[in-house]
GROMACS .gro file of N, CA and C in nm:
model
  105
    1MET      N    1  -2.222   1.637   0.419
    1MET     CA    2  -2.101   1.628   0.501
    1MET      C    3  -2.054   1.484   0.511
    2SER      N    4  -2.148   1.392   0.539
    2SER     CA    5  -2.111   1.251   0.550
    2SER      C    6  -2.067   1.195   0.416
    3ARG      N    7  -2.120   1.252   0.306
    3ARG     CA    8  -2.083   1.203   0.173
    3ARG      C    9  -1.935   1.232   0.146
    4GLY      N   10  -1.890   1.355   0.174
    4GLY     CA   11  -1.749   1.389   0.154
    4GLY      C   12  -1.661   1.313   0.252
    5TYR      N   13  -1.715   1.284   0.369
    5TYR     CA   14  -1.638   1.208   0.469
    5TYR      C   15  -1.608   1.067   0.418
    6GLU      N   16  -1.706   1.005   0.354
    6GLU     CA   17  -1.687   0.871   0.301
    6GLU      C   18  -1.592   0.871   0.182
    7GLU      N   19  -1.591   0.981   0.105
    7GLU     CA   20  -1.505   0.987  -0.013
    7GLU      C   21  -1.357   1.004   0.025
    8ASN      N   22  -1.332   1.051   0.147
    8ASN     CA   23  -1.194   1.074   0.189
    8ASN      C   24  -1.131   0.949   0.250
    9GLY      N   25  -1.179   0.832   0.215
    9GLY     CA   26  -1.118   0.709   0.264
    9GLY      C   27  -1.155   0.680   0.409
   10GLY      N   28  -1.277   0.707   0.448
   10GLY     CA   29  -1.322   0.672   0.582
   10GLY      C   30  -1.274   0.770   0.688
   11GLY      N   31  -1.225   0.886   0.649
   11GLY     CA   32  -1.185   0.986   0.745
   11GLY      C   33  -1.044   0.967   0.799
   12TYR      N   34  -0.965   0.882   0.735
   12TYR     CA   35  -0.828   0.861   0.782
   12TYR      C   36  -0.746   0.989   0.768
   13SER      N   37  -0.762   1.059   0.655
   13SER     CA   38  -0.687   1.182   0.632
   13SER      C   39  -0.729   1.289   0.731
   14ASN      N   40  -0.857   1.289   0.768
   14ASN     CA   41  -0.905   1.388   0.864
   14ASN      C   42  -0.842   1.366   1.000
   15SER      N   43  -0.836   1.241   1.047
   15SER     CA   44  -0.778   1.212   1.177
   15SER      C   45  -0.629   1.240   1.175
   16PHE      N   46  -0.562   1.212   1.063
   16PHE     CA   47  -0.419   1.237   1.053
   16PHE      C   48  -0.391   1.386   1.059
   17ALA      N   49  -0.472   1.465   0.990
   17ALA     CA   50  -0.455   1.610   0.994
   17ALA      C   51  -0.480   1.663   1.134
   18LEU      N   52  -0.576   1.606   1.203
   18LEU     CA   53  -0.604   1.648   1.340
   18LEU      C   54  -0.486   1.621   1.432
   19ILE      N   55  -0.423   1.503   1.416
   19ILE     CA   56  -0.306   1.469   1.496
   19ILE      C   57  -0.191   1.565   1.468
   20VAL      N   58  -0.172   1.599   1.340
   20VAL     CA   59  -0.064   1.692   1.304
   20VAL      C   60  -0.089   1.829   1.365
   21VAL      N   61  -0.213   1.876   1.360
   21VAL     CA   62  -0.245   2.008   1.418
   21VAL      C   63  -0.223   2.007   1.568
   22LEU      N   64  -0.265   1.901   1.635
   22LEU     CA   65  -0.245   1.891   1.780
   22LEU      C   66  -0.096   1.886   1.813
   23PHE      N   67  -0.019   1.817   1.732
   23PHE     CA   68   0.126   1.807   1.755
   23PHE      C   69   0.192   1.944   1.740
   24ILE      N   70   0.151   2.019   1.638
   24ILE     CA   71   0.207   2.154   1.618
   24ILE      C   72   0.170   2.245   1.734
   25LEU      N   73   0.046   2.238   1.780
   25LEU     CA   74   0.004   2.319   1.894
   25LEU      C   75   0.083   2.282   2.018
   26LEU      N   76   0.108   2.152   2.037
   26LEU     CA   77   0.185   2.108   2.152
   26LEU      C   78   0.327   2.162   2.147
   27ILE      N   79   0.387   2.165   2.028
   27ILE     CA   80   0.522   2.220   2.012
   27ILE      C   81   0.523   2.369   2.043
   28ILE      N   82   0.421   2.441   1.994
   28ILE     CA   83   0.414   2.585   2.018
   28ILE      C   84   0.399   2.614   2.167
   29VAL      N   85   0.312   2.540   2.234
   29VAL     CA   86   0.291   2.561   2.378
   29VAL      C   87   0.419   2.525   2.455
   30GLY      N   88   0.485   2.417   2.416
   30GLY     CA   89   0.609   2.377   2.482
   30GLY      C   90   0.718   2.481   2.462
   31ALA      N   91   0.726   2.537   2.342
   31ALA     CA   92   0.828   2.638   2.314
   31ALA      C   93   0.800   2.764   2.396
   32SER      N   94   0.673   2.802   2.409
   32SER     CA   95   0.639   2.921   2.486
   32SER      C   96   0.674   2.901   2.634
   33PHE      N   97   0.661   2.778   2.683
   33PHE     CA   98   0.698   2.751   2.822
   33PHE      C   99   0.849   2.750   2.839
   34LEU      N  100   0.922   2.699   2.739
   34LEU     CA  101   1.067   2.694   2.749
   34LEU      C  102   1.128   2.833   2.743
   35TYR      N  103   1.074   2.917   2.654
   35TYR     CA  104   1.124   3.053   2.644
   35TYR      C  105   1.043   3.144   2.734
   0.00000   0.00000   0.00000
């Protein structure tokens, strides 16, 4: 697991994907509250 983590450029892509997923979830939750 750590080997693939190092190959992905220090996990930058992983953190970026995590931020994108959290942002999408935040939009979905916000939309459900608005509607």
